[in-house]
Tab-separated table of N, CA and C in Angstrom:
chain	number	residue	atom	x	y	z
A	1	MET	N	-39.147	-0.442	35.341
A	1	MET	CA	-39.315	-1.466	34.328
A	1	MET	C	-38.770	-2.785	34.884
A	2	PRO	N	-39.542	-3.852	34.804
A	2	PRO	CA	-39.064	-5.152	35.282
A	2	PRO	C	-37.850	-5.626	34.491
A	3	ARG	N	-37.011	-6.367	35.159
A	3	ARG	CA	-35.808	-6.887	34.518
A	3	ARG	C	-35.686	-8.361	34.870
A	4	ALA	N	-35.378	-9.169	33.901
A	4	ALA	CA	-35.221	-10.606	34.137
A	4	ALA	C	-33.868	-11.040	33.610
A	5	GLY	N	-33.326	-12.054	34.197
A	5	GLY	CA	-32.043	-12.566	33.752
A	5	GLY	C	-31.983	-14.065	33.917
A	6	VAL	N	-30.971	-14.640	33.342
A	6	VAL	CA	-30.754	-16.075	33.439
A	6	VAL	C	-29.322	-16.290	33.895
A	7	ARG	N	-29.155	-17.099	34.903
A	7	ARG	CA	-27.821	-17.469	35.362
A	7	ARG	C	-27.678	-18.954	35.100
A	8	LEU	N	-26.583	-19.339	34.448
A	8	LEU	CA	-26.385	-20.755	34.201
A	8	LEU	C	-24.933	-21.136	34.372
A	9	GLN	N	-24.752	-22.372	34.756
A	9	GLN	CA	-23.418	-22.941	34.854
A	9	GLN	C	-23.227	-23.834	33.647
A	10	VAL	N	-22.018	-23.823	33.114
A	10	VAL	CA	-21.730	-24.688	31.977
A	10	VAL	C	-20.572	-25.605	32.336
A	11	LEU	N	-20.500	-26.698	31.623
A	11	LEU	CA	-19.413	-27.643	31.856
A	11	LEU	C	-18.072	-26.981	31.564
A	12	ARG	N	-17.066	-27.378	32.309
A	12	ARG	CA	-15.744	-26.755	32.228
A	12	ARG	C	-15.149	-26.799	30.821
A	13	HIS	N	-15.452	-27.842	30.040
A	13	HIS	CA	-14.836	-27.943	28.710
A	13	HIS	C	-15.440	-26.963	27.705
A	14	LEU	N	-16.570	-26.335	28.037
A	14	LEU	CA	-17.152	-25.318	27.153
A	14	LEU	C	-16.491	-23.980	27.479
A	15	CYS	N	-15.276	-23.811	27.016
A	15	CYS	CA	-14.438	-22.692	27.438
A	15	CYS	C	-14.245	-21.624	26.367
A	16	ILE	N	-14.903	-21.753	25.227
A	16	ILE	CA	-14.770	-20.781	24.145
A	16	ILE	C	-16.099	-20.059	23.956
A	17	ALA	N	-16.057	-18.734	23.943
A	17	ALA	CA	-17.256	-17.929	23.677
A	17	ALA	C	-17.106	-17.271	22.318
A	18	GLU	N	-18.136	-17.396	21.509
A	18	GLU	CA	-18.216	-16.680	20.235
A	18	GLU	C	-19.520	-15.912	20.276
A	19	TRP	N	-19.498	-14.664	19.846
A	19	TRP	CA	-20.712	-13.867	19.890
A	19	TRP	C	-20.726	-12.829	18.785
A	20	HIS	N	-21.953	-12.411	18.441
A	20	HIS	CA	-22.141	-11.269	17.555
A	20	HIS	C	-22.717	-10.171	18.424
A	21	GLY	N	-21.959	-9.112	18.565
A	21	GLY	CA	-22.372	-8.006	19.419
A	21	GLY	C	-21.225	-7.027	19.540
A	22	ARG	N	-21.190	-6.278	20.615
A	22	ARG	CA	-20.114	-5.313	20.833
A	22	ARG	C	-18.914	-6.011	21.461
A	23	GLY	N	-17.737	-5.563	21.074
A	23	GLY	CA	-16.515	-6.156	21.600
A	23	GLY	C	-15.305	-5.508	20.964
A	24	PRO	N	-14.152	-6.058	21.095
A	24	PRO	CA	-13.906	-7.311	21.808
A	24	PRO	C	-13.794	-7.125	23.315
A	25	HIS	N	-13.596	-5.874	23.771
A	25	HIS	CA	-13.379	-5.657	25.201
A	25	HIS	C	-14.697	-5.522	25.955
A	26	GLU	N	-14.584	-5.569	27.278
A	26	GLU	CA	-15.729	-5.402	28.161
A	26	GLU	C	-16.406	-4.067	27.855
A	27	ASN	N	-17.726	-4.056	27.827
A	27	ASN	CA	-18.426	-2.800	27.551
A	27	ASN	C	-19.781	-2.781	28.230
A	28	TYR	N	-20.094	-1.634	28.754
A	28	TYR	CA	-21.380	-1.375	29.385
A	28	TYR	C	-21.925	-0.096	28.775
A	29	VAL	N	-23.021	0.423	29.280
A	29	VAL	CA	-23.649	1.618	28.724
A	29	VAL	C	-22.649	2.770	28.632
A	30	ASP	N	-21.783	2.919	29.628
A	30	ASP	CA	-20.836	4.031	29.631
A	30	ASP	C	-19.588	3.781	28.781
A	31	ARG	N	-19.467	2.616	28.177
A	31	ARG	CA	-18.268	2.315	27.399
A	31	ARG	C	-18.603	1.637	26.067
A	32	CYS	N	-19.843	1.656	25.654
A	32	CYS	CA	-20.222	0.898	24.463
A	32	CYS	C	-19.787	1.564	23.162
A	33	CYS	N	-19.576	2.884	23.146
A	33	CYS	CA	-19.181	3.553	21.897
A	33	CYS	C	-17.797	3.114	21.422
A	34	SER	N	-16.939	2.664	22.328
A	34	SER	CA	-15.597	2.232	21.930
A	34	SER	C	-15.551	0.767	21.513
A	35	ALA	N	-16.678	0.081	21.599
A	35	ALA	CA	-16.742	-1.344	21.246
A	35	ALA	C	-17.551	-1.501	19.963
A	36	ALA	N	-16.880	-1.914	18.908
A	36	ALA	CA	-17.532	-2.045	17.601
A	36	ALA	C	-18.407	-3.292	17.539
A	37	LEU	N	-19.500	-3.205	16.782
A	37	LEU	CA	-20.330	-4.382	16.525
A	37	LEU	C	-19.591	-5.312	15.580
A	38	GLY	N	-19.617	-6.598	15.875
A	38	GLY	CA	-18.958	-7.577	15.023
A	38	GLY	C	-19.078	-8.959	15.616
A	39	GLU	N	-18.359	-9.914	15.019
A	39	GLU	CA	-18.296	-11.273	15.554
A	39	GLU	C	-16.953	-11.443	16.234
A	40	TYR	N	-16.991	-11.975	17.446
A	40	TYR	CA	-15.793	-12.101	18.261
A	40	TYR	C	-15.692	-13.503	18.835
A	41	ARG	N	-14.475	-13.853	19.230
A	41	ARG	CA	-14.184	-15.164	19.817
A	41	ARG	C	-13.183	-14.958	20.934
A	42	SER	N	-13.424	-15.584	22.074
A	42	SER	CA	-12.521	-15.444	23.205
A	42	SER	C	-12.674	-16.642	24.123
A	43	GLY	N	-11.610	-16.961	24.822
A	43	GLY	CA	-11.711	-17.930	25.902
A	43	GLY	C	-12.452	-17.272	27.058
A	44	LEU	N	-13.216	-18.036	27.827
A	44	LEU	CA	-13.973	-17.454	28.934
A	44	LEU	C	-13.062	-16.788	29.950
A	45	GLU	N	-11.906	-17.375	30.195
A	45	GLU	CA	-10.963	-16.776	31.143
A	45	GLU	C	-10.539	-15.389	30.680
A	46	GLY	N	-10.408	-15.197	29.368
A	46	GLY	CA	-9.994	-13.912	28.823
A	46	GLY	C	-11.071	-12.847	28.882
A	47	MET	N	-12.302	-13.228	29.172
A	47	MET	CA	-13.399	-12.264	29.254
A	47	MET	C	-13.560	-11.692	30.656
A	48	HIS	N	-12.852	-12.253	31.618
A	48	HIS	CA	-12.944	-11.818	33.015
A	48	HIS	C	-11.940	-10.695	33.264
A	49	THR	N	-12.361	-9.643	33.952
A	49	THR	CA	-11.469	-8.545	34.323
A	49	THR	C	-11.228	-8.629	35.825
A	50	PRO	N	-9.970	-8.827	36.256
A	50	PRO	CA	-9.689	-8.995	37.687
A	50	PRO	C	-9.628	-7.648	38.424
A	51	TYR	N	-10.779	-7.045	38.685
A	51	TYR	CA	-10.812	-5.780	39.408
A	51	TYR	C	-10.312	-5.971	40.832
A	52	ILE	N	-9.758	-4.896	41.411
A	52	ILE	CA	-9.265	-4.957	42.789
A	52	ILE	C	-10.416	-5.278	43.736
A	53	VAL	N	-11.531	-4.590	43.565
A	53	VAL	CA	-12.735	-4.886	44.339
A	53	VAL	C	-13.640	-5.717	43.437
A	54	PRO	N	-13.911	-6.976	43.794
A	54	PRO	CA	-14.738	-7.826	42.932
A	54	PRO	C	-16.101	-7.198	42.652
A	55	SER	N	-16.480	-7.201	41.406
A	55	SER	CA	-17.781	-6.677	40.999
A	55	SER	C	-18.183	-7.331	39.691
A	56	GLU	N	-19.396	-7.020	39.229
A	56	GLU	CA	-19.846	-7.566	37.956
A	56	GLU	C	-18.859	-7.151	36.874
A	57	ASN	N	-18.495	-8.077	36.026
A	57	ASN	CA	-17.580	-7.743	34.944
A	57	ASN	C	-17.737	-8.732	33.815
A	58	GLY	N	-16.943	-8.570	32.770
A	58	GLY	CA	-17.020	-9.460	31.620
A	58	GLY	C	-18.196	-9.140	30.726
A	59	GLY	N	-18.773	-7.937	30.866
A	59	GLY	CA	-19.976	-7.586	30.121
A	59	GLY	C	-19.728	-7.351	28.641
A	60	ARG	N	-20.634	-7.843	27.835
A	60	ARG	CA	-20.637	-7.591	26.393
A	60	ARG	C	-22.056	-7.178	26.038
A	61	GLY	N	-22.210	-6.039	25.385
A	61	GLY	CA	-23.533	-5.521	25.057
A	61	GLY	C	-23.894	-5.722	23.602
A	62	GLY	N	-25.149	-5.466	23.290
A	62	GLY	CA	-25.628	-5.561	21.916
A	62	GLY	C	-25.527	-6.949	21.328
A	63	VAL	N	-25.608	-7.976	22.156
A	63	VAL	CA	-25.376	-9.351	21.710
A	63	VAL	C	-26.620	-9.914	21.016
A	64	GLU	N	-26.424	-10.346	19.772
A	64	GLU	CA	-27.487	-10.997	18.995
A	64	GLU	C	-27.503	-12.498	19.273
A	65	TRP	N	-26.315	-13.106	19.348
A	65	TRP	CA	-26.202	-14.522	19.694
A	65	TRP	C	-24.880	-14.766	20.402
A	66	LEU	N	-24.871	-15.800	21.231
A	66	LEU	CA	-23.685	-16.209	21.974
A	66	LEU	C	-23.608	-17.724	21.910
A	67	ALA	N	-22.461	-18.258	21.530
A	67	ALA	CA	-22.248	-19.709	21.506
A	67	ALA	C	-21.098	-20.044	22.444
A	68	LEU	N	-21.303	-21.008	23.312
A	68	LEU	CA	-20.244	-21.526	24.177
A	68	LEU	C	-19.906	-22.916	23.678
A	69	THR	N	-18.672	-23.115	23.297
A	69	THR	CA	-18.273	-24.387	22.712
A	69	THR	C	-16.956	-24.868	23.306
A	70	ALA	N	-16.623	-26.104	22.975
A	70	ALA	CA	-15.357	-26.691	23.396
A	70	ALA	C	-14.296	-26.376	22.357
A	71	GLU	N	-13.069	-26.294	22.799
A	71	GLU	CA	-11.963	-26.056	21.888
A	71	GLU	C	-11.511	-27.391	21.308
A	72	THR	N	-11.190	-27.399	20.023
A	72	THR	CA	-10.706	-28.620	19.388
A	72	THR	C	-9.197	-28.706	19.535
A	73	SER	N	-8.623	-29.818	19.146
A	73	SER	CA	-7.175	-29.968	19.206
A	73	SER	C	-6.479	-28.995	18.263
A	74	GLU	N	-7.207	-28.520	17.221
A	74	GLU	CA	-6.629	-27.552	16.291
A	74	GLU	C	-6.783	-26.127	16.813
A	75	GLY	N	-7.413	-25.952	17.970
A	75	GLY	CA	-7.579	-24.635	18.551
A	75	GLY	C	-8.801	-23.889	18.066
A	76	GLY	N	-9.677	-24.548	17.311
A	76	GLY	CA	-10.874	-23.892	16.795
A	76	GLY	C	-12.130	-24.425	17.435
A	77	ARG	N	-13.260	-23.923	16.966
A	77	ARG	CA	-14.553	-24.377	17.462
A	77	ARG	C	-14.774	-25.798	16.976
A	78	ASP	N	-15.462	-26.605	17.759
A	78	ASP	CA	-15.648	-28.002	17.376
A	78	ASP	C	-16.652	-28.180	16.244
A	79	GLY	N	-17.362	-27.117	15.843
A	79	GLY	CA	-18.226	-27.173	14.680
A	79	GLY	C	-19.593	-27.763	14.918
A	80	ARG	N	-19.865	-28.309	16.085
A	80	ARG	CA	-21.154	-28.957	16.318
A	80	ARG	C	-22.203	-27.998	16.868
A	81	CYS	N	-21.836	-26.797	17.218
A	81	CYS	CA	-22.789	-25.806	17.709
A	81	CYS	C	-22.687	-24.596	16.795
A	82	ASP	N	-23.480	-24.565	15.750
A	82	ASP	CA	-23.392	-23.554	14.702
A	82	ASP	C	-24.299	-22.369	15.021
A	83	PRO	N	-23.730	-21.162	15.278
A	83	PRO	CA	-24.550	-20.003	15.617
A	83	PRO	C	-25.536	-19.613	14.529
A	84	SER	N	-25.288	-19.985	13.287
A	84	SER	CA	-26.206	-19.617	12.212
A	84	SER	C	-27.439	-20.520	12.177
A	85	ASN	N	-27.403	-21.621	12.907
A	85	ASN	CA	-28.539	-22.542	12.952
A	85	ASN	C	-29.491	-22.085	14.054
A	86	THR	N	-30.590	-21.413	13.665
A	86	THR	CA	-31.515	-20.887	14.665
A	86	THR	C	-32.575	-21.896	15.073
A	87	HIS	N	-32.580	-23.072	14.448
A	87	HIS	CA	-33.527	-24.127	14.805
A	87	HIS	C	-32.733	-25.310	15.362
A	88	PRO	N	-32.609	-25.396	16.700
A	88	PRO	CA	-31.773	-26.426	17.302
A	88	PRO	C	-32.078	-27.841	16.851
A	89	SER	N	-33.307	-28.124	16.421
A	89	SER	CA	-33.625	-29.492	16.025
A	89	SER	C	-33.077	-29.834	14.640
A	90	GLU	N	-32.657	-28.834	13.887
A	90	GLU	CA	-32.153	-29.076	12.538
A	90	GLU	C	-30.629	-29.082	12.534
A	91	GLY	N	-30.052	-30.229	12.355
A	91	GLY	CA	-28.607	-30.316	12.207
A	91	GLY	C	-27.817	-30.342	13.491
A	92	MET	N	-28.472	-30.322	14.623
A	92	MET	CA	-27.743	-30.370	15.880
A	92	MET	C	-27.560	-31.832	16.282
A	93	PRO	N	-26.441	-32.144	16.916
A	93	PRO	CA	-26.213	-33.525	17.329
A	93	PRO	C	-27.171	-33.925	18.442
A	94	GLU	N	-27.365	-35.227	18.589
A	94	GLU	CA	-28.238	-35.698	19.664
A	94	GLU	C	-27.615	-35.434	21.022
A	95	THR	N	-26.294	-35.449	21.094
A	95	THR	CA	-25.597	-35.102	22.321
A	95	THR	C	-25.068	-33.689	22.168
A	96	PRO	N	-25.601	-32.712	22.917
A	96	PRO	CA	-25.165	-31.337	22.735
A	96	PRO	C	-23.693	-31.164	23.050
A	97	SER	N	-23.023	-30.347	22.256
A	97	SER	CA	-21.613	-30.085	22.489
A	97	SER	C	-21.381	-28.639	22.850
A	98	GLY	N	-22.444	-27.884	23.061
A	98	GLY	CA	-22.287	-26.480	23.387
A	98	GLY	C	-23.610	-25.869	23.790
A	99	VAL	N	-23.571	-24.572	24.003
A	99	VAL	CA	-24.747	-23.818	24.389
A	99	VAL	C	-24.897	-22.684	23.393
A	100	LEU	N	-26.095	-22.498	22.865
A	100	LEU	CA	-26.367	-21.408	21.938
A	100	LEU	C	-27.507	-20.579	22.505
A	101	ILE	N	-27.269	-19.284	22.690
A	101	ILE	CA	-28.273	-18.368	23.212
A	101	ILE	C	-28.502	-17.314	22.138
A	102	THR	N	-29.757	-17.126	21.724
A	102	THR	CA	-30.060	-16.128	20.700
A	102	THR	C	-31.246	-15.284	21.139
A	103	ARG	N	-31.356	-14.122	20.541
A	103	ARG	CA	-32.555	-13.317	20.744
A	103	ARG	C	-33.464	-13.567	19.557
A	104	THR	N	-34.759	-13.403	19.726
A	104	THR	CA	-35.696	-13.657	18.635
A	104	THR	C	-36.668	-12.498	18.488
A	105	GLY	N	-37.242	-12.386	17.301
A	105	GLY	CA	-38.268	-11.379	17.056
A	105	GLY	C	-37.777	-9.971	17.289
A	106	PHE	N	-38.593	-9.200	17.990
A	106	PHE	CA	-38.282	-7.797	18.227
A	106	PHE	C	-37.707	-7.551	19.615
A	107	THR	N	-37.194	-8.582	20.255
A	107	THR	CA	-36.602	-8.403	21.577
A	107	THR	C	-35.324	-7.586	21.450
A	108	PRO	N	-34.997	-6.788	22.466
A	108	PRO	CA	-33.770	-5.993	22.386
A	108	PRO	C	-32.537	-6.889	22.472
A	109	PRO	N	-31.388	-6.387	22.000
A	109	PRO	CA	-30.149	-7.167	22.105
A	109	PRO	C	-29.848	-7.531	23.557
A	110	LEU	N	-29.105	-8.599	23.735
A	110	LEU	CA	-28.773	-9.112	25.062
A	110	LEU	C	-27.569	-8.391	25.649
A	111	GLN	N	-27.477	-8.369	26.972
A	111	GLN	CA	-26.285	-7.942	27.695
A	111	GLN	C	-25.772	-9.198	28.379
A	112	VAL	N	-24.554	-9.597	28.084
A	112	VAL	CA	-23.984	-10.832	28.608
A	112	VAL	C	-22.854	-10.489	29.562
A	113	SER	N	-22.821	-11.100	30.733
A	113	SER	CA	-21.718	-10.947	31.674
A	113	SER	C	-21.132	-12.321	31.947
A	114	VAL	N	-19.815	-12.395	31.949
A	114	VAL	CA	-19.125	-13.668	32.152
A	114	VAL	C	-18.342	-13.607	33.451
A	115	SER	N	-18.593	-14.537	34.340
A	115	SER	CA	-17.824	-14.673	35.568
A	115	SER	C	-17.289	-16.087	35.619
A	116	THR	N	-16.043	-16.223	35.945
A	116	THR	CA	-15.411	-17.546	35.949
A	116	THR	C	-15.260	-18.062	37.379
A	117	TYR	N	-16.345	-18.060	38.109
A	117	TYR	CA	-16.322	-18.549	39.474
A	117	TYR	C	-16.859	-19.963	39.523
A	118	SER	N	-16.289	-20.756	40.380
A	118	SER	CA	-16.719	-22.133	40.545
A	118	SER	C	-17.890	-22.189	41.520
A	119	ALA	N	-18.769	-23.127	41.308
A	119	ALA	CA	-19.891	-23.328	42.224
A	119	ALA	C	-19.522	-24.300	43.337
A	120	GLU	N	-18.301	-24.770	43.325
A	120	GLU	CA	-17.860	-25.755	44.319
A	120	GLU	C	-17.561	-25.101	45.641
């Protein structure tokens, strides 16, 4: 079966991940039963697992949506990237303040992996 993926780099200030899916800990096919479905929030650094031998990690399964946003001075989401808004043209600022990734229609849930490596 063909498999496709998307790799993207985000600006350093987009350091908060919020998602609806399995969590809060890393989970893959062999560990998904211990990860409950729900809404979770974590700093990107906290999603990385420092394995002795570097490998793919930071996986979260069953993801319906993922929002990457900046942290506010109050420690919360900046509010300008609303995961419940499925139409980016409605209510989104002209200058994006985050990244919102969602699944649509009958597509299967997403598998998200987070790596905190620099492209520099």
